[in-house]
Amino acid sequence: MEIKPQPAKGVPFLASAAAAPVPADAALRPATLAEFAGQAKTIERLRVMVGAAKRRGEALNHILLSGPPGLGKTTLAFILGHELGKSVRVTSGPVIEKAGDLAGLLTSLEAGDILFIDEIHRLPKTVEEYLYSAMEDFRLDIMIDQGPNARSVRLTIPRFTLVGATTRSGMLSAPLRSRFTLQSRLDYYDKTVLTGIVQRSCKLLGVEIDAGGEKEIAARARGTPRVANNLIHFVRDFAQERAGGKITHPVAAAALELLEIDAAGLDEMDKRMLRAIGENYGGGPVGMGTIAVAVGEETETLEEVHEPFLIQEGYLQRTPQGRVLTPKGYAAISLTPPRSPQAELL
């Protein structure tokens, strides 16, 4: 039986899915390095560091994890805490507005605990400078009062581990980046690994799904586990409402078409970006700020959620002059690439 989806317009599902995890997804997170699928090089590096730290009985050295959202940076921080038997304190760069906020976080830690700072590139510059001595010397020099009454108070803090996560590693200052012992980038997952993640998540959620359904969700999840888990929730709802509860290949395809996510994982915003470049600006080069105005979306969202996938999959090319549509990008929006001046001379 063919299942025909009802049309939907302008659903920013992938952007919202990649931006923040669903609370229910906490139960889907792997608890150990052995359970974590993919990112083999990063996992092997962490195994070495964790094993050595446990052997010496010392705190783990500071770690910086970078890469697009939804690939497992927060999950790895909790795994490190579980592997070491230590607590993990979670915060984010924009939340820490002044040195007192940082002091409160650090003084509440026990020896060996992990402080996880998400979006660490968004730390205020003044707070970042206080973090240098905390990371290196495990102390904080806090200024109290102002003017003639100003004085410095030195706080000694326990040896802790800072795990920083960033989607834009280029925005980190060189002094901060150099203080991390390990700097590791997480890349998009291939479809085979992602299929295994979909299978595991469905089993934990008690979702009935066949191999075709698993592969279809994995193929459209943009190489991102968080997106895959969000898709599973929607496809499960679709299957229960319109297909008897079981997720098969046709059911998954129909559900994802309802979300306007095509077989290549492109959503409506991806295609709007490609069309804006191809139709409005002759294929580029064009700046991301201009593209953001053309499609009615924030520049940061396009740069962090949409652009990395489009570049890695070969739909866009980033040049010093701006973004340029590739032949694959033209094909995705059913446009013919313009002939190059060299070809016209032949």
Coordinates of C-alpha atoms in Angstrom, one line a residue:
M1 CA 0.0 0.0 0.0
E2 CA 1.4 3.4 -1.0
I3 CA 1.4 6.0 1.7
K4 CA 1.0 9.6 0.5
P5 CA 2.1 12.3 2.9
Q6 CA 0.2 15.5 3.3
P7 CA 2.2 18.6 2.3
A8 CA 3.8 20.8 4.9
K9 CA 5.3 24.2 4.4
G10 CA 8.4 25.8 5.9
V11 CA 8.9 23.3 8.8
P12 CA 12.4 24.1 10.3
F13 CA 12.6 20.6 11.7
L14 CA 16.3 19.9 11.1
A15 CA 17.4 23.3 12.5
S16 CA 15.4 22.8 15.7
A17 CA 16.5 19.2 16.0
A18 CA 20.2 20.0 15.7
A19 CA 20.0 23.1 18.0
A20 CA 19.1 21.3 21.2
P21 CA 18.5 17.8 22.5
V22 CA 15.0 16.5 23.4
P23 CA 14.9 15.7 27.2
A24 CA 13.8 12.2 26.4
D25 CA 17.0 11.7 24.5
A26 CA 19.0 11.6 27.7
A27 CA 18.0 8.0 28.1
L28 CA 19.3 7.2 24.6
R29 CA 22.8 8.5 25.3
P30 CA 25.6 5.8 25.6
A31 CA 27.1 5.6 29.1
T32 CA 30.6 4.3 28.2
L33 CA 33.2 4.7 25.6
A34 CA 32.6 1.1 24.5
E35 CA 28.9 2.0 23.7
F36 CA 29.7 5.1 21.8
A37 CA 29.4 4.5 18.0
G38 CA 31.5 6.3 15.5
Q39 CA 34.2 8.9 15.9
A40 CA 36.8 6.1 16.2
K41 CA 39.9 8.4 16.4
T42 CA 38.4 10.6 19.1
I43 CA 37.3 7.6 21.2
E44 CA 40.7 6.0 21.0
R45 CA 42.4 9.2 22.1
L46 CA 40.0 9.5 25.0
R47 CA 40.6 5.8 26.0
V48 CA 44.3 6.5 26.3
M49 CA 43.8 9.7 28.4
V50 CA 41.2 8.1 30.7
G51 CA 43.3 5.0 31.2
A52 CA 46.4 6.9 32.0
A53 CA 44.5 9.3 34.4
K54 CA 43.0 6.4 36.3
R55 CA 46.3 4.6 36.5
R56 CA 48.0 7.7 38.0
G57 CA 45.0 8.6 40.1
E58 CA 45.0 12.1 38.8
A59 CA 42.4 14.4 37.2
L60 CA 42.0 14.1 33.4
N61 CA 43.8 16.8 31.3
H62 CA 41.7 19.5 29.7
I63 CA 39.9 18.5 26.4
L64 CA 38.4 20.6 23.6
L65 CA 35.7 19.0 21.4
S66 CA 34.7 20.8 18.2
G67 CA 32.3 20.1 15.4
P68 CA 28.7 20.7 14.2
P69 CA 25.9 20.4 16.7
G70 CA 24.3 17.1 17.5
L71 CA 27.4 14.8 17.1
G72 CA 27.9 13.8 20.7
K73 CA 30.1 16.5 22.4
T74 CA 27.9 16.7 25.5
T75 CA 27.4 12.9 25.5
L76 CA 31.2 12.4 25.6
A77 CA 31.5 14.8 28.6
F78 CA 29.1 12.6 30.5
I79 CA 30.8 9.4 29.4
L80 CA 34.1 10.8 30.7
G81 CA 32.5 11.5 34.1
H82 CA 31.1 7.9 34.2
E83 CA 34.4 6.3 33.2
L84 CA 36.3 8.3 35.9
G85 CA 33.5 8.0 38.5
K86 CA 33.4 11.8 38.8
S87 CA 30.6 14.4 38.7
V88 CA 30.0 16.5 35.6
R89 CA 28.9 20.1 35.9
V90 CA 27.3 21.5 32.8
T91 CA 27.1 25.1 31.7
S92 CA 27.5 27.2 28.5
G93 CA 29.6 30.1 27.4
P94 CA 26.9 32.8 27.3
V95 CA 25.7 32.0 30.8
I96 CA 29.0 32.9 32.4
E97 CA 28.8 36.7 32.2
K98 CA 31.4 37.7 34.9
A99 CA 34.3 36.3 36.9
G100 CA 32.1 35.7 39.9
D101 CA 30.0 33.3 37.9
L102 CA 33.1 31.3 37.0
A103 CA 34.4 31.4 40.6
G104 CA 31.1 30.0 41.8
L105 CA 31.3 27.1 39.3
L106 CA 34.9 26.2 40.0
T107 CA 34.7 26.4 43.8
S108 CA 31.8 24.0 43.8
L109 CA 33.8 21.3 42.1
E110 CA 35.4 18.3 43.9
A111 CA 38.9 17.1 42.9
G112 CA 38.8 15.4 39.6
D113 CA 35.3 16.6 38.6
I114 CA 34.6 17.7 35.1
L115 CA 33.3 21.2 34.1
F116 CA 31.7 21.0 30.7
I117 CA 31.3 24.4 29.0
D118 CA 29.2 24.2 25.8
E119 CA 29.7 26.9 23.1
I120 CA 32.9 27.9 24.9
H121 CA 33.8 30.3 22.1
R122 CA 31.1 32.6 23.4
L123 CA 32.7 33.2 26.7
P124 CA 33.2 36.9 27.4
K125 CA 36.9 37.9 27.0
T126 CA 37.2 39.0 30.6
V127 CA 36.0 35.7 31.9
E128 CA 38.2 33.8 29.5
E129 CA 41.3 35.5 30.9
Y130 CA 40.4 34.4 34.4
L131 CA 40.0 30.8 33.1
Y132 CA 43.7 30.8 32.0
S133 CA 45.1 30.6 35.6
A134 CA 42.3 28.2 36.6
M135 CA 43.3 25.8 33.9
E136 CA 47.0 26.0 34.4
D137 CA 47.6 26.8 38.1
F138 CA 44.2 25.8 39.6
R139 CA 43.7 29.2 41.2
L140 CA 41.6 32.3 40.7
D141 CA 42.6 35.9 41.4
I142 CA 39.3 37.8 41.9
M143 CA 39.2 41.6 42.2
I144 CA 36.9 42.8 45.0
D145 CA 35.5 46.3 45.2
Q146 CA 36.6 49.2 43.0
G147 CA 38.8 52.2 43.1
P148 CA 41.0 52.8 46.2
N149 CA 39.3 49.9 48.1
A150 CA 40.0 47.4 45.3
R151 CA 41.9 44.3 46.3
S152 CA 42.7 40.9 44.9
V153 CA 41.6 37.7 46.6
R154 CA 43.3 34.4 45.5
L155 CA 41.1 31.3 45.5
T156 CA 42.6 27.9 45.3
I157 CA 40.4 25.4 43.4
P158 CA 40.6 21.6 43.2
R159 CA 42.3 20.0 40.2
F160 CA 39.5 19.7 37.8
T161 CA 39.0 18.8 34.1
L162 CA 37.6 21.4 31.7
V163 CA 35.9 19.9 28.7
G164 CA 35.0 22.6 26.2
A165 CA 32.7 22.2 23.3
T166 CA 32.4 24.5 20.3
T167 CA 30.7 24.5 16.9
R168 CA 33.1 27.3 15.8
S169 CA 36.6 26.5 16.8
G170 CA 38.0 29.3 14.7
M171 CA 36.5 31.8 17.1
L172 CA 38.5 30.5 20.1
S173 CA 41.4 32.7 21.0
A174 CA 44.9 31.1 20.6
P175 CA 45.7 31.4 24.3
L176 CA 42.6 29.5 25.3
R177 CA 43.0 26.9 22.6
S178 CA 46.6 26.2 23.6
R179 CA 45.7 25.3 27.1
F180 CA 43.7 22.2 26.1
T181 CA 45.9 19.0 26.1
L182 CA 43.6 17.3 23.5
Q183 CA 41.8 19.1 20.7
S184 CA 39.6 16.7 18.7
R185 CA 37.0 17.4 16.0
L186 CA 33.9 15.3 15.6
D187 CA 32.8 14.7 12.1
Y188 CA 29.5 13.7 10.5
Y189 CA 28.6 10.0 10.8
D190 CA 28.5 7.7 7.8
K191 CA 25.2 6.0 7.0
T192 CA 26.3 2.5 8.3
V193 CA 27.2 3.8 11.8
L194 CA 24.1 6.0 11.9
T195 CA 21.9 3.0 11.0
G196 CA 23.3 1.2 14.0
I197 CA 22.5 4.2 16.2
V198 CA 18.9 4.3 14.8
Q199 CA 18.6 0.5 15.6
R200 CA 19.8 1.0 19.1
S201 CA 17.6 4.0 19.8
C202 CA 14.5 2.2 18.5
K203 CA 15.3 -0.8 20.7
L204 CA 15.6 1.4 23.8
L205 CA 12.3 3.2 22.9
G206 CA 10.5 0.0 22.1
V207 CA 9.8 1.1 18.5
E208 CA 9.0 -1.6 16.0
I209 CA 11.1 -1.0 12.9
D210 CA 12.5 -3.1 10.0
A211 CA 15.9 -2.8 8.3
G212 CA 14.4 -0.6 5.5
G213 CA 13.0 1.9 8.0
E214 CA 16.3 2.1 9.8
K215 CA 18.3 2.8 6.7
E216 CA 15.8 5.4 5.5
I217 CA 15.9 7.4 8.7
A218 CA 19.7 7.1 8.8
A219 CA 20.0 8.3 5.2
R220 CA 18.0 11.4 5.9
A221 CA 19.5 12.3 9.2
R222 CA 22.4 14.4 7.8
G223 CA 25.0 12.2 9.5
T224 CA 23.9 13.5 12.9
P225 CA 22.7 11.2 15.8
R226 CA 20.6 14.0 17.4
V227 CA 18.7 14.6 14.2
A228 CA 18.3 10.8 13.8
N229 CA 16.8 10.5 17.3
N230 CA 14.4 13.4 16.7
L231 CA 13.4 11.8 13.4
I232 CA 12.7 8.5 15.1
H233 CA 10.2 10.3 17.5
F234 CA 8.3 11.8 14.6
V235 CA 8.3 8.7 12.4
R236 CA 7.1 6.7 15.4
D237 CA 4.2 9.1 15.8
F238 CA 3.4 8.9 12.1
A239 CA 3.5 5.1 12.0
Q240 CA 1.2 4.9 15.0
E241 CA -1.3 7.3 13.5
R242 CA -1.3 6.2 9.8
A243 CA 0.5 2.9 9.4
G244 CA -0.4 0.5 12.2
G245 CA 2.6 1.3 14.4
K246 CA 5.4 -0.4 12.5
I247 CA 8.1 1.6 10.8
T248 CA 8.9 0.2 7.4
H249 CA 10.8 1.8 4.5
P250 CA 7.6 3.3 2.9
V251 CA 6.3 4.5 6.2
A252 CA 9.6 6.2 7.1
A253 CA 9.9 7.8 3.6
A254 CA 6.3 9.1 3.8
A255 CA 6.9 10.5 7.3
L256 CA 10.1 12.3 6.3
E257 CA 8.5 13.7 3.2
L258 CA 5.9 15.2 5.4
L259 CA 8.7 17.0 7.2
E260 CA 10.0 18.1 3.8
I261 CA 13.3 16.2 4.2
D262 CA 14.3 14.6 0.9
A263 CA 16.2 11.4 0.3
A264 CA 19.5 13.2 0.5
G265 CA 18.7 14.7 3.9
L266 CA 18.1 18.2 2.5
D267 CA 15.2 20.2 4.1
E268 CA 13.3 23.2 2.9
M269 CA 15.8 25.7 4.4
D270 CA 18.7 24.0 2.7
K271 CA 17.0 24.3 -0.7
R272 CA 16.0 27.8 0.0
M273 CA 19.6 28.7 0.5
L274 CA 20.6 26.9 -2.7
R275 CA 17.9 28.6 -4.7
A276 CA 18.8 32.0 -3.3
I277 CA 22.4 31.6 -4.4
G278 CA 21.5 30.0 -7.8
E279 CA 18.5 32.1 -8.8
N280 CA 19.1 35.4 -7.2
Y281 CA 22.9 35.7 -7.3
G282 CA 23.9 33.7 -10.3
G283 CA 25.4 30.9 -8.3
G284 CA 27.7 33.2 -6.3
P285 CA 30.0 34.2 -4.9
V286 CA 27.7 35.7 -2.2
G287 CA 28.2 36.4 1.5
M288 CA 26.4 34.4 4.1
G289 CA 24.9 37.6 5.6
T290 CA 23.2 38.3 2.2
I291 CA 21.9 34.7 2.0
A292 CA 20.5 35.0 5.5
V293 CA 18.5 38.1 4.6
A294 CA 17.3 36.4 1.4
V295 CA 15.9 33.3 3.2
G296 CA 14.8 35.1 6.4
E297 CA 17.0 33.2 8.8
E298 CA 19.7 34.1 11.3
T299 CA 23.3 34.0 9.9
E300 CA 24.5 31.9 12.9
T301 CA 21.8 29.2 12.3
L302 CA 22.8 28.9 8.6
E303 CA 26.5 28.8 9.4
E304 CA 26.2 26.2 12.3
V305 CA 23.4 24.0 11.2
H306 CA 23.0 24.1 7.4
E307 CA 26.2 25.2 5.8
P308 CA 28.6 22.5 7.2
F309 CA 26.4 19.7 5.8
L310 CA 26.0 21.5 2.4
I311 CA 29.7 22.0 2.1
Q312 CA 30.7 18.5 3.2
E313 CA 28.2 16.9 0.8
G314 CA 29.4 19.1 -2.1
Y315 CA 26.4 21.3 -2.6
L316 CA 28.3 24.5 -1.7
Q317 CA 31.8 25.8 -1.9
R318 CA 33.3 28.5 0.4
T319 CA 35.6 30.9 -1.2
P320 CA 37.3 34.1 0.0
Q321 CA 34.7 36.1 -2.0
G322 CA 31.7 34.2 -0.6
R323 CA 29.7 31.0 -1.1
V324 CA 29.5 29.4 -4.5
L325 CA 27.0 26.8 -5.8
T326 CA 28.5 23.6 -7.1
P327 CA 27.2 21.5 -10.0
K328 CA 25.7 19.1 -7.4
G329 CA 24.0 22.1 -5.8
Y330 CA 22.5 23.2 -9.1
A331 CA 21.2 19.6 -9.6
A332 CA 19.6 19.6 -6.1
I333 CA 17.3 22.5 -7.1
S334 CA 16.8 21.4 -10.7
L335 CA 18.8 24.3 -12.2
T336 CA 21.4 24.1 -15.0
P337 CA 24.9 25.4 -14.1
P338 CA 25.9 28.4 -16.3
R339 CA 28.5 27.8 -18.9
S340 CA 32.0 29.0 -17.9
P341 CA 33.6 31.8 -20.1
Q342 CA 36.3 29.3 -21.1
A343 CA 33.7 26.8 -22.3
E344 CA 31.9 29.5 -24.4
L345 CA 35.2 30.3 -26.2
L346 CA 35.5 26.7 -27.4

